[in-house]
Coordinates of C-alpha atoms in Angstrom, one line a residue:
Chain A
M184 CA 4.6 -7.7 -32.9
K185 CA 3.8 -4.2 -31.8
S186 CA 3.5 -5.2 -28.2
K187 CA 6.9 -7.1 -28.3
K188 CA 8.5 -3.8 -29.4
Y189 CA 6.8 -2.0 -26.5
I190 CA 8.0 -4.7 -24.0
I191 CA 11.6 -4.5 -25.2
N192 CA 11.6 -0.7 -25.1
T193 CA 10.2 -0.6 -21.6
L194 CA 12.5 -3.2 -20.3
L195 CA 15.5 -1.5 -21.9
G196 CA 14.3 1.9 -20.6
M197 CA 13.9 0.6 -17.1
F198 CA 17.2 -1.3 -17.2
F199 CA 19.0 1.8 -18.4
A200 CA 17.4 4.1 -15.8
T201 CA 18.2 1.6 -13.0
T202 CA 21.8 1.3 -14.1
L203 CA 22.1 5.0 -14.3
F204 CA 20.7 5.5 -10.8
I205 CA 22.9 2.8 -9.3
V206 CA 26.0 4.4 -10.8
G207 CA 24.8 7.8 -9.7
C208 CA 24.1 6.7 -6.1
S209 CA 27.4 5.1 -5.3
S210 CA 29.2 8.2 -4.3
T211 CA 26.5 10.2 -2.6
Q212 CA 24.7 7.7 -0.4
D213 CA 25.9 9.0 3.0
V214 CA 23.8 12.1 3.4
A215 CA 20.5 10.4 2.8
L216 CA 21.5 7.4 4.9
A217 CA 22.4 9.6 7.9
K218 CA 18.7 10.2 8.8
S219 CA 17.5 8.9 12.2
G220 CA 14.7 6.4 12.7
A221 CA 12.4 9.1 14.1
Q222 CA 13.0 11.3 11.1
L223 CA 12.4 8.5 8.7
W224 CA 9.2 7.7 10.5
G225 CA 8.0 11.3 10.4
E226 CA 8.8 11.6 6.7
N227 CA 8.0 8.2 5.3
C228 CA 5.2 6.8 7.4
V229 CA 2.8 9.7 6.5
R230 CA 3.1 9.3 2.7
C231 CA 0.1 7.0 2.3
H232 CA -1.7 7.0 5.6
N233 CA -1.5 9.0 8.9
A234 CA 1.7 8.5 10.9
P235 CA 1.1 5.4 13.0
S236 CA 1.4 5.8 16.7
P237 CA 4.4 3.9 18.1
T238 CA 2.3 2.8 21.1
A239 CA -0.2 1.0 18.9
F240 CA 1.9 -2.2 18.7
S241 CA 4.4 -4.3 20.7
D242 CA 8.1 -4.7 19.7
I243 CA 7.4 -8.0 18.1
Q244 CA 4.4 -6.7 16.1
W245 CA 6.4 -3.8 14.9
E246 CA 9.0 -6.2 13.4
T247 CA 6.4 -7.9 11.3
I248 CA 4.7 -4.7 10.3
G249 CA 8.1 -3.3 9.4
Q250 CA 8.6 -6.1 6.8
H251 CA 5.1 -5.5 5.5
M252 CA 5.7 -1.8 5.0
R253 CA 9.2 -2.4 3.6
I254 CA 7.4 -4.1 0.7
R255 CA 4.4 -1.7 0.5
A256 CA 6.5 1.5 0.6
N257 CA 9.6 0.2 -1.2
L258 CA 12.0 0.9 1.7
T259 CA 15.5 -0.4 2.0
A260 CA 16.5 -2.7 4.8
Q261 CA 18.4 0.1 6.5
Q262 CA 15.5 2.5 6.4
T263 CA 13.1 -0.2 7.7
D264 CA 15.5 -1.2 10.5
K265 CA 15.9 2.3 11.7
V266 CA 12.1 3.1 11.7
V267 CA 11.4 -0.2 13.5
E268 CA 14.1 0.5 16.1
F269 CA 12.6 3.9 16.7
L270 CA 9.1 2.5 17.1
K271 CA 10.3 -0.1 19.5
M272 CA 12.0 2.6 21.6
A273 CA 9.0 4.9 21.6
N274 CA 6.2 2.5 22.2
Chain B
M219 CA 49.3 -3.4 75.4
S220 CA 48.9 -1.4 72.2
K221 CA 50.1 -4.5 70.2
V222 CA 47.4 -6.6 71.7
L223 CA 44.8 -4.0 70.8
K224 CA 46.2 -3.8 67.3
Y225 CA 46.0 -7.5 66.7
T226 CA 42.5 -7.7 68.3
L227 CA 41.3 -4.9 66.0
M228 CA 42.8 -6.6 63.0
L229 CA 41.1 -9.8 63.8
L230 CA 37.8 -8.1 64.3
V231 CA 38.2 -6.3 60.9
I232 CA 39.1 -9.6 59.2
F233 CA 36.1 -11.3 60.9
F234 CA 33.7 -8.6 59.8
I235 CA 35.0 -8.5 56.3
S236 CA 34.8 -12.2 55.9
E237 CA 31.3 -12.2 57.5
T238 CA 30.0 -9.6 55.0
L239 CA 31.7 -11.4 52.1
F240 CA 30.1 -14.7 53.1
A241 CA 26.7 -13.1 53.5
Q242 CA 27.0 -11.5 50.1
D243 CA 28.0 -14.9 48.6
E244 CA 24.9 -16.4 50.1
E245 CA 22.7 -13.6 48.7
D246 CA 24.4 -13.9 45.3
F247 CA 23.7 -17.5 45.4
E248 CA 20.0 -16.8 46.1
D249 CA 20.0 -14.1 43.3
E250 CA 21.5 -16.5 40.8
D251 CA 18.8 -19.0 41.5
G252 CA 16.1 -16.3 41.0
V253 CA 17.7 -15.1 37.8
E254 CA 17.9 -18.6 36.5
E255 CA 14.2 -19.2 37.3
L256 CA 13.3 -15.9 35.7
T257 CA 15.3 -16.6 32.6
R258 CA 13.6 -20.0 32.3
Q259 CA 10.2 -18.3 32.6
V260 CA 11.0 -15.7 30.0
N261 CA 12.4 -18.3 27.6
N262 CA 9.1 -20.0 27.8
F263 CA 7.5 -17.0 26.2
K264 CA 10.4 -16.2 23.8
P265 CA 9.0 -15.9 20.3
G266 CA 10.5 -18.1 17.7
L267 CA 11.6 -16.9 14.3
S268 CA 8.1 -17.5 12.8
R269 CA 5.7 -14.8 13.6
F270 CA 2.1 -14.5 12.8
L271 CA 0.1 -11.2 12.8
M272 CA -3.5 -10.6 11.9
R273 CA -4.5 -7.0 10.9
G274 CA -6.9 -5.6 8.4
Y275 CA -9.6 -3.0 8.2
A276 CA -13.4 -2.7 8.1
H277 CA -16.0 -0.2 7.0
A278 CA -19.7 0.5 6.9
G279 CA -21.9 3.5 6.1
I280 CA -25.1 5.0 4.9
E281 CA -25.6 6.5 1.4
F282 CA -28.2 9.0 0.3
L283 CA -28.6 8.4 -3.4
Q284 CA -31.0 9.9 -5.9
D285 CA -33.5 7.0 -5.8
R286 CA -32.8 5.4 -2.4
T287 CA -31.2 5.7 0.9
T288 CA -29.2 2.6 2.0
F289 CA -26.9 1.3 4.6
V290 CA -23.8 -0.1 2.9
G291 CA -20.6 -1.9 3.5
G292 CA -20.3 -4.0 6.5
S293 CA -17.2 -5.1 4.7
F294 CA -14.3 -6.6 6.5
N295 CA -10.8 -7.2 5.1
P296 CA -8.7 -9.4 7.4
I297 CA -4.9 -9.2 6.5
F298 CA -2.7 -12.2 7.5
L299 CA 1.0 -11.8 7.8
W300 CA 3.3 -14.7 8.3
Q301 CA 6.9 -13.7 8.9
Q302 CA 8.8 -16.9 8.4
S303 CA 12.3 -15.5 8.9
E304 CA 14.1 -12.2 8.5
R305 CA 14.0 -12.7 4.8
L306 CA 10.6 -14.2 4.1
L307 CA 7.1 -12.7 4.5
F308 CA 3.8 -14.1 3.3
E309 CA 1.0 -11.6 3.2
S310 CA -2.7 -12.2 2.3
E311 CA -5.8 -10.2 2.4
L312 CA -9.4 -11.4 2.2
E313 CA -12.4 -9.3 1.5
I314 CA -15.7 -10.3 3.0
E315 CA -18.4 -8.1 1.6
L316 CA -22.2 -7.9 1.6
T317 CA -23.6 -7.5 -1.9
E318 CA -27.1 -7.7 -3.4
E319 CA -26.6 -11.5 -3.8
G320 CA -25.4 -12.2 -0.2
T321 CA -22.0 -12.5 1.4
E322 CA -19.1 -12.4 -1.0
L323 CA -15.6 -13.6 -0.2
G324 CA -12.7 -12.3 -2.3
L325 CA -8.9 -12.9 -2.2
D326 CA -7.4 -9.5 -2.7
Y327 CA -3.8 -10.8 -2.5
A328 CA -1.8 -13.8 -1.4
D329 CA 1.9 -13.6 -2.0
M330 CA 5.3 -14.4 -0.7
S331 CA 8.1 -11.8 -0.6
Y332 CA 11.8 -12.8 -0.3
F333 CA 14.2 -10.1 0.6
L334 CA 17.1 -11.0 -1.6
N335 CA 19.3 -8.1 -0.4
D336 CA 19.0 -4.5 0.8
Y337 CA 17.7 -3.3 -2.5
I338 CA 15.9 -6.2 -4.1
T339 CA 12.8 -8.0 -3.0
V340 CA 11.2 -10.8 -5.1
R341 CA 7.4 -11.4 -4.8
L342 CA 5.5 -14.4 -6.0
G343 CA 1.8 -15.0 -6.0
K344 CA -1.3 -12.8 -6.4
F345 CA -0.2 -9.3 -5.5
L346 CA -1.5 -5.7 -5.8
L347 CA 0.1 -4.3 -8.9
P348 CA 2.2 -1.2 -8.7
F349 CA 0.4 0.2 -11.7
G350 CA 0.1 3.7 -10.3
T351 CA -0.5 4.0 -6.6
F352 CA -4.3 3.9 -6.0
G353 CA -4.7 0.2 -6.2
E354 CA -1.6 -0.8 -4.3
R355 CA -1.4 1.9 -1.6
L356 CA -4.5 4.1 -1.3
H357 CA -7.6 1.9 -1.7
P358 CA -7.9 0.6 1.9
R359 CA -10.9 2.2 3.4
W360 CA -9.0 3.7 6.3
I361 CA -6.4 5.2 3.9
N362 CA -8.7 6.5 1.1
R363 CA -9.6 10.0 2.2
L364 CA -13.1 9.8 0.6
P365 CA -15.9 7.2 1.0
S366 CA -15.8 6.5 -2.8
N367 CA -13.1 5.5 -5.2
P368 CA -12.3 7.7 -8.2
L369 CA -14.1 6.7 -11.4
G370 CA -12.4 3.8 -13.2
F371 CA -10.4 2.9 -10.1
S372 CA -12.7 0.2 -8.6
H373 CA -13.8 -3.2 -9.9
D374 CA -16.7 -1.7 -11.8
G375 CA -15.8 0.1 -15.0
Q376 CA -12.2 -0.4 -14.2
V377 CA -9.5 1.3 -16.4
G378 CA -6.1 -0.3 -15.5
P379 CA -5.2 -3.3 -13.4
I380 CA -5.4 -3.5 -9.6
S381 CA -4.0 -7.0 -8.9
D382 CA -2.8 -10.0 -10.8
I383 CA -0.9 -13.3 -10.5
G384 CA 2.8 -13.6 -11.3
V385 CA 6.3 -12.7 -10.3
E386 CA 7.7 -9.3 -9.3
V387 CA 11.1 -7.7 -8.4
R388 CA 11.0 -4.5 -6.4
G389 CA 13.1 -2.3 -4.3
A390 CA 14.5 1.2 -3.6
L391 CA 17.8 3.0 -4.2
N392 CA 19.4 6.2 -3.0
I393 CA 20.1 8.2 -6.2
S394 CA 21.7 11.4 -5.1
H395 CA 22.4 13.6 -2.1
H396 CA 18.8 13.4 -0.9
A397 CA 16.8 11.8 -3.7
W398 CA 15.4 8.2 -3.8
M399 CA 14.0 6.0 -6.4
N400 CA 11.9 2.9 -6.1
Y401 CA 11.3 0.4 -8.9
S402 CA 9.2 -2.6 -9.7
L403 CA 9.2 -5.0 -12.6
Y404 CA 6.7 -7.8 -13.0
V405 CA 5.4 -10.6 -15.3
V406 CA 1.8 -11.6 -14.8
N407 CA -1.1 -13.2 -16.6
G408 CA -2.5 -9.8 -17.7
P409 CA -6.0 -8.8 -18.6
R410 CA -8.4 -10.7 -20.9
L411 CA -10.1 -9.2 -23.9
N412 CA -13.9 -9.6 -24.1
S413 CA -14.3 -10.5 -27.8
G414 CA -18.0 -9.7 -27.6
E415 CA -18.9 -13.1 -29.0
V416 CA -21.0 -13.9 -25.9
E417 CA -21.8 -10.5 -24.6
A418 CA -21.9 -8.4 -27.7
E419 CA -22.3 -5.1 -25.9
E420 CA -19.0 -5.7 -24.0
G421 CA -16.9 -6.4 -27.1
G422 CA -13.5 -4.7 -26.7
Q423 CA -13.6 -4.3 -23.0
L424 CA -10.6 -5.6 -20.9
H425 CA -11.3 -7.8 -17.9
Y426 CA -8.7 -7.8 -15.2
V427 CA -9.7 -11.1 -13.7
N428 CA -7.8 -13.6 -15.7
Y429 CA -6.7 -16.2 -13.1
L430 CA -6.2 -19.0 -15.7
D431 CA -4.6 -17.1 -18.5
N432 CA -6.5 -17.2 -21.8
N433 CA -3.3 -17.4 -23.9
K434 CA 0.3 -18.3 -23.8
S435 CA 1.8 -14.9 -23.9
K436 CA 2.6 -13.2 -20.6
T437 CA 2.1 -9.5 -19.7
F438 CA 5.1 -7.4 -18.6
G439 CA 4.9 -4.2 -16.6
G440 CA 6.6 -2.0 -14.1
R441 CA 6.8 1.2 -12.3
I442 CA 9.5 3.7 -11.4
G443 CA 8.9 6.1 -8.5
I444 CA 11.1 9.2 -8.0
L445 CA 11.3 11.0 -4.6
P446 CA 13.4 14.0 -5.5
L447 CA 13.0 16.1 -2.4
H448 CA 15.2 15.8 0.7
D449 CA 12.2 15.1 3.0
N450 CA 10.7 12.5 0.7
S451 CA 7.5 14.5 0.5
L452 CA 7.1 14.3 -3.2
E453 CA 6.8 11.1 -5.3
I454 CA 6.2 10.9 -9.0
G455 CA 5.6 7.5 -10.6
F456 CA 5.6 6.2 -14.1
S457 CA 4.1 2.8 -14.9
G458 CA 3.7 0.7 -18.1
Q459 CA 2.2 -2.6 -18.8
Y460 CA 2.2 -4.5 -22.1
G461 CA 0.8 -7.9 -23.3
K462 CA -1.5 -9.8 -25.6
V463 CA -5.0 -10.0 -24.3
G464 CA -7.0 -12.1 -26.8
I465 CA -8.0 -15.8 -26.5
A466 CA -5.5 -18.2 -28.1
D467 CA -6.5 -19.7 -31.5
T468 CA -9.0 -17.0 -32.4
K469 CA -8.6 -13.9 -34.6
Y470 CA -8.0 -12.0 -31.4
E471 CA -4.9 -14.0 -30.5
D472 CA -2.5 -11.3 -31.5
V473 CA -4.4 -8.3 -30.1
G474 CA -2.0 -6.4 -27.9
S475 CA -2.6 -3.9 -25.1
Q476 CA -0.5 -0.9 -23.9
L477 CA -1.3 0.5 -20.5
Y478 CA 0.3 3.6 -19.0
A479 CA -0.1 5.4 -15.7
I480 CA 1.4 8.5 -14.1
D481 CA 1.0 9.1 -10.4
L482 CA 1.8 11.9 -8.0
S483 CA 1.9 12.2 -4.2
Y484 CA 2.9 15.2 -2.2
V485 CA 2.5 15.2 1.6
T486 CA 3.9 18.0 3.6
R487 CA 3.4 20.1 6.7
L488 CA 2.2 23.7 6.1
D489 CA 3.5 25.6 9.1
F490 CA 1.6 28.8 8.3
M491 CA -1.7 26.9 8.4
K492 CA -0.7 24.5 11.2
S493 CA -1.9 21.8 8.8
M494 CA -0.9 18.7 6.9
L495 CA -1.4 19.0 3.1
D496 CA -1.9 15.9 1.0
V497 CA -2.1 15.9 -2.7
K498 CA -2.7 12.8 -4.7
G499 CA -3.3 12.1 -8.4
Q500 CA -3.2 9.4 -11.0
W501 CA -3.8 9.2 -14.7
N502 CA -4.4 5.8 -16.4
S503 CA -4.6 5.1 -20.1
V504 CA -5.5 1.8 -21.6
R505 CA -5.1 1.1 -25.3
V506 CA -6.1 -2.1 -27.1
D507 CA -5.0 -2.8 -30.7
D508 CA -7.6 -2.2 -33.4
I509 CA -9.7 -5.1 -34.3
S510 CA -13.4 -5.6 -35.1
Y511 CA -16.1 -7.0 -32.7
P512 CA -19.6 -8.3 -33.3
D513 CA -22.0 -5.4 -33.8
P514 CA -24.5 -5.6 -30.9
E515 CA -27.1 -3.9 -33.0
D516 CA -26.8 -6.3 -35.9
A517 CA -25.6 -9.8 -35.2
L518 CA -24.4 -10.4 -38.8
Q519 CA -22.1 -7.3 -38.9
N520 CA -18.8 -6.4 -37.2
Y521 CA -17.8 -3.0 -36.0
T522 CA -14.6 -1.4 -34.9
F523 CA -13.5 1.6 -33.0
E524 CA -10.4 3.3 -31.5
N525 CA -10.1 1.3 -28.3
I526 CA -8.6 3.8 -25.9
S527 CA -9.8 4.4 -22.3
N528 CA -8.6 7.0 -19.8
A529 CA -9.3 7.4 -16.1
Y530 CA -7.8 10.1 -14.0
Y531 CA -8.3 11.9 -10.7
G532 CA -6.7 14.7 -8.6
Q533 CA -7.3 15.0 -4.9
I534 CA -6.3 17.5 -2.3
S535 CA -6.8 17.2 1.4
S536 CA -5.8 19.2 4.4
K537 CA -5.9 18.5 8.1
P538 CA -5.3 21.3 10.7
A539 CA -3.5 18.8 12.9
F540 CA -1.3 21.3 14.7
I541 CA -3.8 23.8 16.0
N542 CA -4.6 23.9 19.6
N543 CA -8.2 22.8 19.5
S544 CA -8.9 19.1 20.2
F545 CA -12.0 19.2 17.9
F546 CA -10.7 21.1 14.9
N547 CA -7.3 19.3 14.8
K548 CA -9.1 16.1 14.1
L549 CA -10.9 17.4 11.1
E550 CA -9.9 17.0 7.5
F551 CA -11.2 18.7 4.3
V552 CA -11.0 16.8 1.0
G553 CA -11.8 17.6 -2.6
R554 CA -11.4 15.3 -5.6
Y555 CA -12.0 15.6 -9.3
S556 CA -12.3 12.4 -11.2
K557 CA -12.9 11.6 -14.9
L558 CA -13.6 8.5 -16.9
E559 CA -13.3 8.4 -20.7
L560 CA -14.4 5.3 -22.5
P561 CA -14.1 4.9 -26.3
S562 CA -16.8 7.1 -27.8
Q563 CA -17.6 4.9 -30.8
A564 CA -18.0 1.7 -28.7
V565 CA -21.5 0.8 -27.5
W566 CA -20.1 0.8 -23.9
G567 CA -18.3 4.2 -24.5
G568 CA -18.9 7.6 -23.0
E569 CA -17.7 10.0 -20.4
D570 CA -18.3 10.6 -16.7
T571 CA -17.1 13.4 -14.6
Q572 CA -17.3 13.3 -10.8
I573 CA -16.6 15.9 -8.2
T574 CA -16.5 14.8 -4.5
I575 CA -16.0 17.1 -1.5
G576 CA -15.8 15.7 2.0
I577 CA -15.1 16.4 5.6
N578 CA -13.5 13.7 7.8
Y579 CA -13.3 13.4 11.5
W580 CA -10.3 11.3 12.7
L581 CA -10.9 9.5 16.0
D582 CA -7.2 8.4 15.9
W583 CA -4.6 7.8 13.2
R584 CA -6.6 4.8 11.7
T585 CA -10.2 5.4 12.6
V586 CA -12.3 7.9 10.6
I587 CA -15.8 9.1 10.0
K588 CA -16.1 10.4 6.5
F589 CA -18.9 12.6 5.2
A590 CA -19.0 13.5 1.5
Y591 CA -21.1 15.1 -1.2
Q592 CA -20.7 13.8 -4.7
T593 CA -21.9 15.0 -8.1
L594 CA -21.8 13.2 -11.4
D595 CA -22.0 14.4 -14.9
S596 CA -22.6 11.7 -17.5
N597 CA -23.2 13.7 -20.7
G598 CA -26.8 14.1 -20.0
E599 CA -27.4 10.4 -19.3
D600 CA -29.0 9.4 -16.0
D601 CA -26.6 6.7 -14.9
G602 CA -22.8 6.8 -15.2
H603 CA -20.8 4.4 -17.3
S604 CA -19.3 2.8 -14.3
A605 CA -21.8 1.0 -12.1
L606 CA -20.8 2.9 -9.0
A607 CA -21.5 6.3 -10.4
Q608 CA -25.1 7.1 -9.6
G609 CA -25.8 10.8 -9.8
D610 CA -25.6 13.2 -6.9
A611 CA -25.2 11.6 -3.5
F612 CA -24.4 12.2 0.1
L613 CA -22.2 9.5 1.6
L614 CA -21.5 8.9 5.3
H615 CA -19.0 6.2 6.0
W616 CA -16.9 5.1 9.0
S617 CA -13.8 3.0 8.7
I618 CA -11.2 1.5 10.9
G619 CA -7.8 0.0 10.3
F620 CA -6.4 -2.6 12.7

């Protein structure tokens, strides 16, 4: 019984937080979304491991790795596309 | 006379123009043929929408422990990625490892991700759990800045889950001018409680390998990560996981578990030191509802204890990557404090404290040689409470990501 209460509380808490954030984000998205692929690469691809060298992989390989990292790093589709476009240009 | 000259000149001009045009046509014709041929050849190699990529990592090393010196590792983790379309990715990682018994093969993860839209991804299968960040993001040998894992964060003496089988929804959202949030919610089999009926000295421990669930109830969990700074350098995460852990149709059936984790990551460039700074930390707490277990010292008696375990670590590393010396800019200095607290009244209880300091040499962004010195304090006992903690040690490992 106790654990049911915990589950419900957590789910409610998360739902509430998510709703709050979605509402909060709708008007202010543009600034954060304006970052270039190179900037997103420099900021995000160093958070867990060293920044990967663009020349390490081919265009096609980067596309698959992009999907892999989109999941691992919780990136949005837009962020991923921009980083992958940058890596494909710089490799 | 001048008229004749004019007409002649005009004729000549027309002749030359038509001549050049005709020649060009001929060339164009040849070019078109070439282009067609080239297009055909390129099309032969055009990749389809299904892509396959094999990556992974490997490591080996030598360890100077108190009672022996041994080469270790030789482990190899191949990662298989099948990109079926722009929306569907299957990922899997195997772990092939040499142990005392021989070669062991493990399945670290095997799951399918479907990108529902920009902000929501659904995952099914066996996946690394976003319970904190060490298990999901930092454990691969070429990513972990030290040759050992923090206490309580590897399969021996584990406090908190690393992977499980189930369903997950995850994604990221832009929450303000420059802040991001990522989220994950999952339902999995959850851990299994060792009731101590077979191994009395393990009664009350949670086992995180529960691939055929021992009961009907499912375990719920999730994590929220906040990246409040404009350059995404800081992330703070909160995780929770709840579920029943006892075997169905026994007195343990309704025993619940509540697991919490807080994690932190800060990675930034320190211009005044021409360095990268990397701070990581995580605190895991695991609580199991009170119930009695067979007393290992007296088979006819039961005993009970407050079943709360904690494991936490803090790590700081710095790499002078921007100085103008090709030897020093590949070095990295790391320090980590790690602590494991198991229920003091349980027969398997106790406390371990570990301090590890290390120097790494990076051959490139994914290949590293790690050298570390590690001390262990186990409240006066010789061996630590997690099988991996073995007193003071020098560790020299090399690892490579593919």
